Amino acid sequence: MGRPITDTDRRAVRRHHAAGMSRNDIARKIKRSPSTVSKIAADAGLTFDRAAEVATATAVRKADLDSRRTELAATLHDVAEREIGRMTQPQLYFEWGGSMHSYAERMQPEPTPADRRTMMATAGAALDRSLKLAPPKTDPGEQGRSVIGDLMAGLARDYATRHGGPPSEAEEEPEAAADGQ
């Protein structure tokens, strides 16, 4: 059997708990087992439940990651735009070598087709990764219009099922006919 819990242990647990120490830190500090500290805390009506703190920290971490992901997506878009812009700009080409180890350079009005393909591949990869990091948001108005369109199509199908076909153009609403008279 372990050593009995003393009033000194109880006071130390209350004091360290009030200071915000964790159960395991208190156990190390007072040289008791974590289960003993838990028992003392429970008897004193204290808890080590940090769910609210953990939830807040998790939410903050997610917000930070969302912000970093958005910044990275913007950087990738910048890379794509830069590569696309280079496709029509003058390009410097150089050669180094030969038996005399000579250097030669020439300026061309545009990159070669092979270089343009590479630039396009780089831009495409950057845009693809960017859109995966931060997918475009759908327009809420557009989404609402599609919901209304789906609702109207469903009502038309229901009408056709009940009445054996779509409403004719000549049919008028009863109230509209009464107003016209």
Short mmCIF file of N, CA and C in Angstrom, two decimals:
data_model
loop_
_atom_site.label_atom_id
_atom_site.label_comp_id
_atom_site.label_asym_id
_atom_site.label_seq_id
_atom_site.Cartn_x
_atom_site.Cartn_y
_atom_site.Cartn_z
N MET A 1 0.85 -1.18 0.00
CA MET A 1 0.00 0.00 0.00
C MET A 1 0.89 1.24 0.00
N GLY A 2 0.46 2.26 -0.80
CA GLY A 2 1.23 3.50 -0.91
C GLY A 2 1.12 4.33 0.35
N ARG A 3 1.93 5.34 0.38
CA ARG A 3 1.89 6.20 1.56
C ARG A 3 0.60 7.01 1.58
N PRO A 4 0.08 7.28 2.74
CA PRO A 4 -1.20 7.98 2.85
C PRO A 4 -1.10 9.43 2.36
N ILE A 5 -2.26 9.94 1.93
CA ILE A 5 -2.35 11.32 1.46
C ILE A 5 -2.40 12.23 2.67
N THR A 6 -1.55 13.24 2.66
CA THR A 6 -1.49 14.16 3.80
C THR A 6 -2.15 15.49 3.46
N ASP A 7 -2.37 16.30 4.48
CA ASP A 7 -2.91 17.65 4.27
C ASP A 7 -1.92 18.49 3.46
N THR A 8 -0.63 18.24 3.64
CA THR A 8 0.40 18.95 2.88
C THR A 8 0.23 18.64 1.39
N ASP A 9 -0.04 17.35 1.05
CA ASP A 9 -0.28 16.96 -0.34
C ASP A 9 -1.51 17.70 -0.89
N ARG A 10 -2.57 17.73 -0.09
CA ARG A 10 -3.81 18.38 -0.53
C ARG A 10 -3.59 19.87 -0.80
N ARG A 11 -2.89 20.55 0.13
CA ARG A 11 -2.63 21.98 -0.06
C ARG A 11 -1.75 22.21 -1.29
N ALA A 12 -0.75 21.37 -1.50
CA ALA A 12 0.15 21.53 -2.64
C ALA A 12 -0.61 21.33 -3.96
N VAL A 13 -1.49 20.33 -3.99
CA VAL A 13 -2.26 20.10 -5.22
C VAL A 13 -3.15 21.30 -5.51
N ARG A 14 -3.85 21.82 -4.47
CA ARG A 14 -4.71 22.99 -4.67
C ARG A 14 -3.90 24.20 -5.15
N ARG A 15 -2.76 24.44 -4.53
CA ARG A 15 -1.92 25.59 -4.88
C ARG A 15 -1.40 25.47 -6.32
N HIS A 16 -0.87 24.31 -6.67
CA HIS A 16 -0.31 24.13 -8.02
C HIS A 16 -1.41 24.11 -9.08
N HIS A 17 -2.57 23.55 -8.73
CA HIS A 17 -3.70 23.55 -9.67
C HIS A 17 -4.14 24.98 -9.95
N ALA A 18 -4.21 25.80 -8.89
CA ALA A 18 -4.60 27.21 -9.05
C ALA A 18 -3.57 27.96 -9.90
N ALA A 19 -2.32 27.51 -9.87
CA ALA A 19 -1.28 28.15 -10.68
C ALA A 19 -1.33 27.69 -12.13
N GLY A 20 -2.22 26.74 -12.42
CA GLY A 20 -2.39 26.29 -13.81
C GLY A 20 -1.52 25.12 -14.20
N MET A 21 -0.90 24.46 -13.25
CA MET A 21 -0.04 23.32 -13.57
C MET A 21 -0.88 22.12 -13.98
N SER A 22 -0.31 21.28 -14.82
CA SER A 22 -1.00 20.06 -15.24
C SER A 22 -0.88 19.00 -14.14
N ARG A 23 -1.69 17.97 -14.27
CA ARG A 23 -1.69 16.89 -13.28
C ARG A 23 -0.31 16.25 -13.19
N ASN A 24 0.29 15.95 -14.33
CA ASN A 24 1.59 15.27 -14.32
C ASN A 24 2.69 16.17 -13.76
N ASP A 25 2.60 17.47 -14.06
CA ASP A 25 3.60 18.40 -13.50
C ASP A 25 3.47 18.47 -11.98
N ILE A 26 2.24 18.50 -11.48
CA ILE A 26 2.02 18.52 -10.03
C ILE A 26 2.55 17.24 -9.41
N ALA A 27 2.28 16.10 -10.06
CA ALA A 27 2.75 14.82 -9.53
C ALA A 27 4.27 14.82 -9.41
N ARG A 28 4.95 15.31 -10.42
CA ARG A 28 6.42 15.35 -10.36
C ARG A 28 6.88 16.31 -9.25
N LYS A 29 6.19 17.43 -9.15
CA LYS A 29 6.59 18.46 -8.18
C LYS A 29 6.45 17.96 -6.73
N ILE A 30 5.33 17.27 -6.44
CA ILE A 30 5.12 16.83 -5.05
C ILE A 30 5.56 15.39 -4.82
N LYS A 31 6.15 14.78 -5.88
CA LYS A 31 6.68 13.43 -5.80
C LYS A 31 5.61 12.41 -5.41
N ARG A 32 4.46 12.53 -6.08
CA ARG A 32 3.36 11.56 -5.92
C ARG A 32 2.98 11.07 -7.31
N SER A 33 2.20 10.01 -7.37
CA SER A 33 1.79 9.47 -8.67
C SER A 33 0.68 10.35 -9.26
N PRO A 34 0.57 10.35 -10.59
CA PRO A 34 -0.52 11.11 -11.22
C PRO A 34 -1.90 10.67 -10.74
N SER A 35 -2.06 9.38 -10.48
CA SER A 35 -3.37 8.92 -10.01
C SER A 35 -3.68 9.46 -8.62
N THR A 36 -2.65 9.60 -7.77
CA THR A 36 -2.86 10.18 -6.44
C THR A 36 -3.26 11.65 -6.57
N VAL A 37 -2.59 12.36 -7.48
CA VAL A 37 -2.93 13.78 -7.70
C VAL A 37 -4.37 13.86 -8.21
N SER A 38 -4.78 12.98 -9.11
CA SER A 38 -6.15 12.98 -9.62
C SER A 38 -7.14 12.74 -8.49
N LYS A 39 -6.82 11.80 -7.59
CA LYS A 39 -7.72 11.50 -6.47
C LYS A 39 -7.85 12.70 -5.54
N ILE A 40 -6.72 13.35 -5.24
CA ILE A 40 -6.76 14.54 -4.38
C ILE A 40 -7.58 15.64 -5.05
N ALA A 41 -7.36 15.85 -6.33
CA ALA A 41 -8.09 16.89 -7.07
C ALA A 41 -9.58 16.58 -7.10
N ALA A 42 -9.95 15.34 -7.34
CA ALA A 42 -11.37 14.97 -7.38
C ALA A 42 -12.02 15.18 -6.03
N ASP A 43 -11.34 14.82 -4.96
CA ASP A 43 -11.88 15.03 -3.61
C ASP A 43 -12.07 16.51 -3.31
N ALA A 44 -11.22 17.35 -3.92
CA ALA A 44 -11.31 18.80 -3.69
C ALA A 44 -12.22 19.48 -4.71
N GLY A 45 -12.80 18.70 -5.63
CA GLY A 45 -13.69 19.28 -6.64
C GLY A 45 -12.94 19.98 -7.77
N LEU A 46 -11.69 19.64 -7.96
CA LEU A 46 -10.88 20.23 -9.02
C LEU A 46 -10.82 19.28 -10.22
N THR A 47 -10.68 19.83 -11.41
CA THR A 47 -10.53 19.00 -12.60
C THR A 47 -9.32 19.47 -13.41
N PHE A 48 -8.85 18.58 -14.22
CA PHE A 48 -7.76 18.91 -15.14
C PHE A 48 -8.27 18.88 -16.57
N ASP A 49 -9.58 19.07 -16.72
CA ASP A 49 -10.20 19.05 -18.05
C ASP A 49 -9.77 20.30 -18.80
N ARG A 50 -9.09 20.10 -19.91
CA ARG A 50 -8.61 21.23 -20.71
C ARG A 50 -9.27 21.23 -22.08
N ALA A 51 -10.42 20.58 -22.21
CA ALA A 51 -11.08 20.46 -23.51
C ALA A 51 -11.33 21.83 -24.15
N ALA A 52 -11.78 22.80 -23.35
CA ALA A 52 -12.05 24.13 -23.91
C ALA A 52 -10.76 24.79 -24.41
N GLU A 53 -9.68 24.65 -23.63
CA GLU A 53 -8.40 25.22 -24.06
C GLU A 53 -7.89 24.54 -25.32
N VAL A 54 -8.01 23.22 -25.36
CA VAL A 54 -7.55 22.47 -26.52
C VAL A 54 -8.38 22.84 -27.75
N ALA A 55 -9.69 22.97 -27.58
CA ALA A 55 -10.56 23.34 -28.70
C ALA A 55 -10.19 24.73 -29.22
N THR A 56 -9.93 25.67 -28.32
CA THR A 56 -9.54 27.02 -28.73
C THR A 56 -8.20 26.99 -29.45
N ALA A 57 -7.24 26.26 -28.89
CA ALA A 57 -5.92 26.17 -29.52
C ALA A 57 -6.03 25.52 -30.90
N THR A 58 -6.86 24.51 -31.02
CA THR A 58 -7.05 23.85 -32.31
C THR A 58 -7.68 24.80 -33.32
N ALA A 59 -8.66 25.57 -32.90
CA ALA A 59 -9.30 26.54 -33.80
C ALA A 59 -8.30 27.60 -34.25
N VAL A 60 -7.46 28.07 -33.34
CA VAL A 60 -6.45 29.07 -33.69
C VAL A 60 -5.44 28.47 -34.67
N ARG A 61 -5.03 27.24 -34.42
CA ARG A 61 -4.08 26.57 -35.32
C ARG A 61 -4.67 26.39 -36.71
N LYS A 62 -5.94 25.99 -36.78
CA LYS A 62 -6.61 25.84 -38.08
C LYS A 62 -6.69 27.17 -38.81
N ALA A 63 -7.00 28.23 -38.09
CA ALA A 63 -7.07 29.56 -38.71
C ALA A 63 -5.70 29.98 -39.24
N ASP A 64 -4.64 29.70 -38.47
CA ASP A 64 -3.29 30.01 -38.92
C ASP A 64 -2.95 29.22 -40.19
N LEU A 65 -3.28 27.95 -40.20
CA LEU A 65 -3.00 27.12 -41.37
C LEU A 65 -3.80 27.58 -42.59
N ASP A 66 -5.07 27.97 -42.37
CA ASP A 66 -5.88 28.49 -43.46
C ASP A 66 -5.24 29.74 -44.05
N SER A 67 -4.76 30.61 -43.19
CA SER A 67 -4.11 31.84 -43.64
C SER A 67 -2.85 31.53 -44.43
N ARG A 68 -2.04 30.61 -43.92
CA ARG A 68 -0.80 30.24 -44.62
C ARG A 68 -1.11 29.57 -45.95
N ARG A 69 -2.15 28.73 -45.98
CA ARG A 69 -2.54 28.06 -47.22
C ARG A 69 -3.00 29.08 -48.26
N THR A 70 -3.75 30.08 -47.83
CA THR A 70 -4.21 31.14 -48.74
C THR A 70 -3.03 31.94 -49.28
N GLU A 71 -2.06 32.26 -48.41
CA GLU A 71 -0.86 33.00 -48.85
C GLU A 71 -0.06 32.17 -49.85
N LEU A 72 0.06 30.87 -49.59
CA LEU A 72 0.80 30.00 -50.50
C LEU A 72 0.09 29.89 -51.84
N ALA A 73 -1.23 29.80 -51.81
CA ALA A 73 -2.01 29.75 -53.06
C ALA A 73 -1.79 31.02 -53.87
N ALA A 74 -1.76 32.17 -53.21
CA ALA A 74 -1.51 33.44 -53.91
C ALA A 74 -0.11 33.47 -54.51
N THR A 75 0.87 32.96 -53.78
CA THR A 75 2.24 32.89 -54.30
C THR A 75 2.30 32.00 -55.53
N LEU A 76 1.61 30.87 -55.48
CA LEU A 76 1.59 29.97 -56.65
C LEU A 76 0.92 30.63 -57.85
N HIS A 77 -0.12 31.40 -57.60
CA HIS A 77 -0.75 32.16 -58.70
C HIS A 77 0.24 33.16 -59.29
N ASP A 78 1.03 33.82 -58.43
CA ASP A 78 2.05 34.76 -58.90
C ASP A 78 3.08 34.05 -59.78
N VAL A 79 3.49 32.85 -59.37
CA VAL A 79 4.45 32.08 -60.17
C VAL A 79 3.85 31.78 -61.54
N ALA A 80 2.59 31.35 -61.57
CA ALA A 80 1.94 31.04 -62.84
C ALA A 80 1.87 32.27 -63.73
N GLU A 81 1.48 33.41 -63.17
CA GLU A 81 1.40 34.63 -63.96
C GLU A 81 2.77 35.04 -64.51
N ARG A 82 3.80 34.90 -63.68
CA ARG A 82 5.15 35.26 -64.12
C ARG A 82 5.59 34.35 -65.28
N GLU A 83 5.34 33.06 -65.17
CA GLU A 83 5.72 32.13 -66.23
C GLU A 83 4.95 32.40 -67.52
N ILE A 84 3.68 32.69 -67.40
CA ILE A 84 2.88 32.99 -68.59
C ILE A 84 3.38 34.28 -69.23
N GLY A 85 3.74 35.27 -68.43
CA GLY A 85 4.27 36.53 -68.95
C GLY A 85 5.59 36.34 -69.68
N ARG A 86 6.42 35.43 -69.20
CA ARG A 86 7.72 35.19 -69.84
C ARG A 86 7.57 34.56 -71.22
N MET A 87 6.43 33.94 -71.50
CA MET A 87 6.25 33.23 -72.76
C MET A 87 6.32 34.15 -73.98
N THR A 88 6.06 35.42 -73.81
CA THR A 88 6.07 36.35 -74.95
C THR A 88 7.16 37.42 -74.82
N GLN A 89 8.05 37.25 -73.87
CA GLN A 89 9.12 38.22 -73.64
C GLN A 89 10.41 37.78 -74.34
N PRO A 90 11.29 38.74 -74.67
CA PRO A 90 12.59 38.36 -75.23
C PRO A 90 13.33 37.44 -74.26
N GLN A 91 14.10 36.52 -74.82
CA GLN A 91 14.79 35.51 -74.01
C GLN A 91 16.27 35.48 -74.38
N LEU A 92 17.12 35.49 -73.37
CA LEU A 92 18.56 35.39 -73.57
C LEU A 92 18.95 33.92 -73.56
N TYR A 93 19.66 33.48 -74.60
CA TYR A 93 20.18 32.12 -74.68
C TYR A 93 21.70 32.21 -74.72
N PHE A 94 22.36 31.26 -74.06
CA PHE A 94 23.82 31.27 -74.06
C PHE A 94 24.34 29.85 -74.23
N GLU A 95 25.57 29.79 -74.69
CA GLU A 95 26.26 28.51 -74.87
C GLU A 95 27.64 28.64 -74.28
N TRP A 96 28.10 27.59 -73.68
CA TRP A 96 29.43 27.57 -73.09
C TRP A 96 30.05 26.26 -73.50
N GLY A 97 31.17 26.32 -74.11
CA GLY A 97 31.82 25.07 -74.44
C GLY A 97 32.66 25.13 -75.68
N GLY A 98 32.80 24.00 -76.31
CA GLY A 98 33.67 23.87 -77.46
C GLY A 98 35.10 23.61 -77.01
N SER A 99 35.96 23.42 -77.98
CA SER A 99 37.37 23.11 -77.65
C SER A 99 38.08 24.30 -77.02
N MET A 100 37.59 25.50 -77.30
CA MET A 100 38.23 26.70 -76.76
C MET A 100 37.52 27.21 -75.50
N HIS A 101 36.50 26.47 -75.05
CA HIS A 101 35.70 26.87 -73.88
C HIS A 101 35.19 28.30 -74.03
N SER A 102 34.60 28.53 -75.18
CA SER A 102 34.12 29.87 -75.46
C SER A 102 32.69 30.06 -74.98
N TYR A 103 32.36 31.30 -74.78
CA TYR A 103 31.02 31.68 -74.33
C TYR A 103 30.36 32.49 -75.43
N ALA A 104 29.10 32.15 -75.73
CA ALA A 104 28.35 32.91 -76.74
C ALA A 104 26.94 33.10 -76.23
N GLU A 105 26.37 34.25 -76.50
CA GLU A 105 24.97 34.50 -76.12
C GLU A 105 24.25 35.17 -77.26
N ARG A 106 22.94 34.96 -77.28
CA ARG A 106 22.11 35.59 -78.30
C ARG A 106 20.74 35.88 -77.68
N MET A 107 20.16 36.95 -78.11
CA MET A 107 18.84 37.35 -77.63
C MET A 107 17.83 36.99 -78.70
N GLN A 108 16.72 36.34 -78.28
CA GLN A 108 15.64 35.99 -79.21
C GLN A 108 14.40 36.76 -78.81
N PRO A 109 13.55 37.11 -79.77
CA PRO A 109 12.36 37.89 -79.43
C PRO A 109 11.38 37.13 -78.54
N GLU A 110 11.37 35.81 -78.62
CA GLU A 110 10.51 34.97 -77.76
C GLU A 110 11.25 33.70 -77.43
N PRO A 111 10.85 33.01 -76.37
CA PRO A 111 11.47 31.73 -76.04
C PRO A 111 11.19 30.70 -77.14
N THR A 112 12.00 29.67 -77.17
CA THR A 112 11.78 28.60 -78.14
C THR A 112 10.50 27.86 -77.79
N PRO A 113 9.92 27.13 -78.73
CA PRO A 113 8.70 26.36 -78.41
C PRO A 113 8.90 25.39 -77.23
N ALA A 114 10.07 24.77 -77.16
CA ALA A 114 10.32 23.85 -76.04
C ALA A 114 10.31 24.60 -74.71
N ASP A 115 10.94 25.78 -74.69
CA ASP A 115 10.94 26.57 -73.45
C ASP A 115 9.54 27.06 -73.11
N ARG A 116 8.76 27.42 -74.13
CA ARG A 116 7.37 27.84 -73.86
C ARG A 116 6.56 26.70 -73.27
N ARG A 117 6.77 25.48 -73.77
CA ARG A 117 6.06 24.32 -73.20
C ARG A 117 6.44 24.13 -71.73
N THR A 118 7.72 24.31 -71.43
CA THR A 118 8.17 24.19 -70.04
C THR A 118 7.53 25.27 -69.17
N MET A 119 7.49 26.49 -69.69
CA MET A 119 6.86 27.59 -68.94
C MET A 119 5.38 27.31 -68.72
N MET A 120 4.70 26.80 -69.75
CA MET A 120 3.28 26.49 -69.62
C MET A 120 3.06 25.36 -68.61
N ALA A 121 3.93 24.35 -68.64
CA ALA A 121 3.82 23.25 -67.67
C ALA A 121 4.02 23.76 -66.25
N THR A 122 4.99 24.66 -66.07
CA THR A 122 5.25 25.25 -64.75
C THR A 122 4.03 26.06 -64.30
N ALA A 123 3.49 26.88 -65.19
CA ALA A 123 2.32 27.70 -64.85
C ALA A 123 1.13 26.79 -64.52
N GLY A 124 0.93 25.75 -65.32
CA GLY A 124 -0.20 24.85 -65.08
C GLY A 124 -0.08 24.13 -63.75
N ALA A 125 1.12 23.66 -63.43
CA ALA A 125 1.33 22.97 -62.14
C ALA A 125 1.10 23.94 -60.98
N ALA A 126 1.59 25.17 -61.12
CA ALA A 126 1.41 26.16 -60.04
C ALA A 126 -0.07 26.47 -59.84
N LEU A 127 -0.81 26.66 -60.94
CA LEU A 127 -2.24 26.94 -60.82
C LEU A 127 -2.99 25.75 -60.24
N ASP A 128 -2.64 24.55 -60.67
CA ASP A 128 -3.30 23.35 -60.16
C ASP A 128 -3.11 23.24 -58.65
N ARG A 129 -1.89 23.42 -58.18
CA ARG A 129 -1.62 23.33 -56.73
C ARG A 129 -2.32 24.46 -55.99
N SER A 130 -2.33 25.63 -56.59
CA SER A 130 -2.99 26.77 -55.95
C SER A 130 -4.47 26.50 -55.76
N LEU A 131 -5.12 25.97 -56.79
CA LEU A 131 -6.56 25.71 -56.70
C LEU A 131 -6.86 24.58 -55.73
N LYS A 132 -5.92 23.66 -55.55
CA LYS A 132 -6.13 22.61 -54.54
C LYS A 132 -5.99 23.17 -53.13
N LEU A 133 -5.09 24.12 -52.96
CA LEU A 133 -4.90 24.74 -51.65
C LEU A 133 -6.07 25.64 -51.27
N ALA A 134 -6.57 26.39 -52.23
CA ALA A 134 -7.65 27.35 -51.97
C ALA A 134 -8.63 27.29 -53.14
N PRO A 135 -9.57 26.31 -53.10
CA PRO A 135 -10.53 26.21 -54.20
C PRO A 135 -11.38 27.48 -54.29
N PRO A 136 -11.80 27.83 -55.52
CA PRO A 136 -12.62 29.04 -55.66
C PRO A 136 -13.97 28.84 -54.97
N LYS A 137 -14.45 29.90 -54.39
CA LYS A 137 -15.76 29.87 -53.72
C LYS A 137 -16.84 30.04 -54.78
N THR A 138 -17.95 29.33 -54.58
CA THR A 138 -19.06 29.49 -55.52
C THR A 138 -19.85 30.73 -55.14
N ASP A 139 -20.43 31.37 -56.13
CA ASP A 139 -21.23 32.56 -55.93
C ASP A 139 -22.53 32.16 -55.23
N PRO A 140 -22.83 32.70 -54.03
CA PRO A 140 -24.05 32.31 -53.33
C PRO A 140 -25.31 32.60 -54.17
N GLY A 141 -25.30 33.69 -54.94
CA GLY A 141 -26.45 34.00 -55.79
C GLY A 141 -26.64 32.94 -56.85
N GLU A 142 -25.52 32.49 -57.43
CA GLU A 142 -25.58 31.45 -58.45
C GLU A 142 -26.10 30.15 -57.84
N GLN A 143 -25.64 29.85 -56.63
CA GLN A 143 -26.11 28.65 -55.96
C GLN A 143 -27.60 28.75 -55.66
N GLY A 144 -28.05 29.93 -55.25
CA GLY A 144 -29.48 30.13 -54.99
C GLY A 144 -30.31 29.99 -56.25
N ARG A 145 -29.79 30.54 -57.36
CA ARG A 145 -30.51 30.41 -58.63
C ARG A 145 -30.61 28.95 -59.05
N SER A 146 -29.55 28.17 -58.82
CA SER A 146 -29.62 26.76 -59.21
C SER A 146 -30.60 26.01 -58.33
N VAL A 147 -30.71 26.37 -57.05
CA VAL A 147 -31.68 25.73 -56.16
C VAL A 147 -33.10 26.06 -56.63
N ILE A 148 -33.34 27.32 -56.99
CA ILE A 148 -34.67 27.71 -57.49
C ILE A 148 -34.96 27.00 -58.81
N GLY A 149 -33.96 26.91 -59.68
CA GLY A 149 -34.15 26.20 -60.94
C GLY A 149 -34.49 24.74 -60.71
N ASP A 150 -33.78 24.11 -59.76
CA ASP A 150 -34.07 22.72 -59.44
C ASP A 150 -35.49 22.58 -58.88
N LEU A 151 -35.90 23.52 -58.05
CA LEU A 151 -37.24 23.50 -57.48
C LEU A 151 -38.30 23.62 -58.58
N MET A 152 -38.09 24.56 -59.51
CA MET A 152 -39.04 24.75 -60.60
C MET A 152 -39.11 23.51 -61.50
N ALA A 153 -37.97 22.90 -61.78
CA ALA A 153 -37.97 21.69 -62.60
C ALA A 153 -38.72 20.57 -61.89
N GLY A 154 -38.53 20.46 -60.58
CA GLY A 154 -39.25 19.44 -59.80
C GLY A 154 -40.75 19.69 -59.82
N LEU A 155 -41.16 20.96 -59.70
CA LEU A 155 -42.59 21.28 -59.75
C LEU A 155 -43.17 20.95 -61.13
N ALA A 156 -42.41 21.24 -62.19
CA ALA A 156 -42.88 20.93 -63.54
C ALA A 156 -43.04 19.42 -63.72
N ARG A 157 -42.07 18.64 -63.20
CA ARG A 157 -42.19 17.17 -63.29
C ARG A 157 -43.42 16.68 -62.52
N ASP A 158 -43.63 17.25 -61.34
CA ASP A 158 -44.79 16.86 -60.54
C ASP A 158 -46.09 17.18 -61.27
N TYR A 159 -46.16 18.35 -61.89
CA TYR A 159 -47.35 18.74 -62.64
C TYR A 159 -47.58 17.78 -63.80
N ALA A 160 -46.50 17.47 -64.53
CA ALA A 160 -46.61 16.57 -65.67
C ALA A 160 -47.07 15.19 -65.21
N THR A 161 -46.61 14.72 -64.08
CA THR A 161 -47.02 13.41 -63.56
C THR A 161 -48.50 13.42 -63.19
N ARG A 162 -48.97 14.45 -62.55
CA ARG A 162 -50.37 14.52 -62.11
C ARG A 162 -51.34 14.77 -63.26
N HIS A 163 -50.93 15.58 -64.23
CA HIS A 163 -51.87 16.01 -65.27
C HIS A 163 -51.57 15.42 -66.65
N GLY A 164 -50.63 14.50 -66.73
CA GLY A 164 -50.35 13.83 -67.98
C GLY A 164 -49.57 14.66 -68.98
N GLY A 165 -48.92 15.69 -68.57
CA GLY A 165 -48.11 16.49 -69.49
C GLY A 165 -47.86 17.87 -68.93
N PRO A 166 -47.04 18.66 -69.61
CA PRO A 166 -46.75 20.01 -69.12
C PRO A 166 -47.95 20.93 -69.30
N PRO A 167 -48.01 22.01 -68.54
CA PRO A 167 -49.11 22.95 -68.71
C PRO A 167 -49.03 23.61 -70.08
N SER A 168 -50.19 23.85 -70.68
CA SER A 168 -50.20 24.51 -71.99
C SER A 168 -49.98 26.00 -71.80
N GLU A 169 -49.51 26.66 -72.84
CA GLU A 169 -49.25 28.09 -72.78
C GLU A 169 -50.55 28.89 -72.66
N ALA A 170 -51.66 28.32 -73.14
CA ALA A 170 -52.94 29.04 -73.15
C ALA A 170 -53.58 29.09 -71.78
N GLU A 171 -53.19 28.17 -70.87
CA GLU A 171 -53.80 28.15 -69.53
C GLU A 171 -53.40 29.41 -68.79
N GLU A 172 -54.37 30.02 -68.11
CA GLU A 172 -54.08 31.20 -67.30
C GLU A 172 -54.41 30.88 -65.87
N GLU A 173 -53.79 31.62 -65.02
CA GLU A 173 -54.13 31.50 -63.61
C GLU A 173 -55.56 32.01 -63.43
N PRO A 174 -56.36 31.36 -62.57
CA PRO A 174 -57.74 31.82 -62.36
C PRO A 174 -57.80 33.28 -61.93
N GLU A 175 -56.88 33.71 -61.04
CA GLU A 175 -56.90 35.10 -60.58
C GLU A 175 -56.54 36.04 -61.71
N ALA A 176 -55.59 35.65 -62.55
CA ALA A 176 -55.20 36.51 -63.66
C ALA A 176 -56.34 36.67 -64.63
N ALA A 177 -57.13 35.62 -64.86
CA ALA A 177 -58.29 35.69 -65.78
C ALA A 177 -59.34 36.60 -65.18
N ALA A 178 -59.58 36.53 -63.87
CA ALA A 178 -60.58 37.36 -63.22
C ALA A 178 -60.16 38.83 -63.25
N ASP A 179 -58.87 39.10 -63.09
CA ASP A 179 -58.39 40.49 -63.12
C ASP A 179 -58.55 41.09 -64.51
N GLY A 180 -58.42 40.29 -65.56
CA GLY A 180 -58.50 40.79 -66.93
C GLY A 180 -59.93 41.09 -67.33
N GLN A 181 -60.94 40.59 -66.62
CA GLN A 181 -62.33 40.80 -67.03
C GLN A 181 -62.91 42.05 -66.49
#
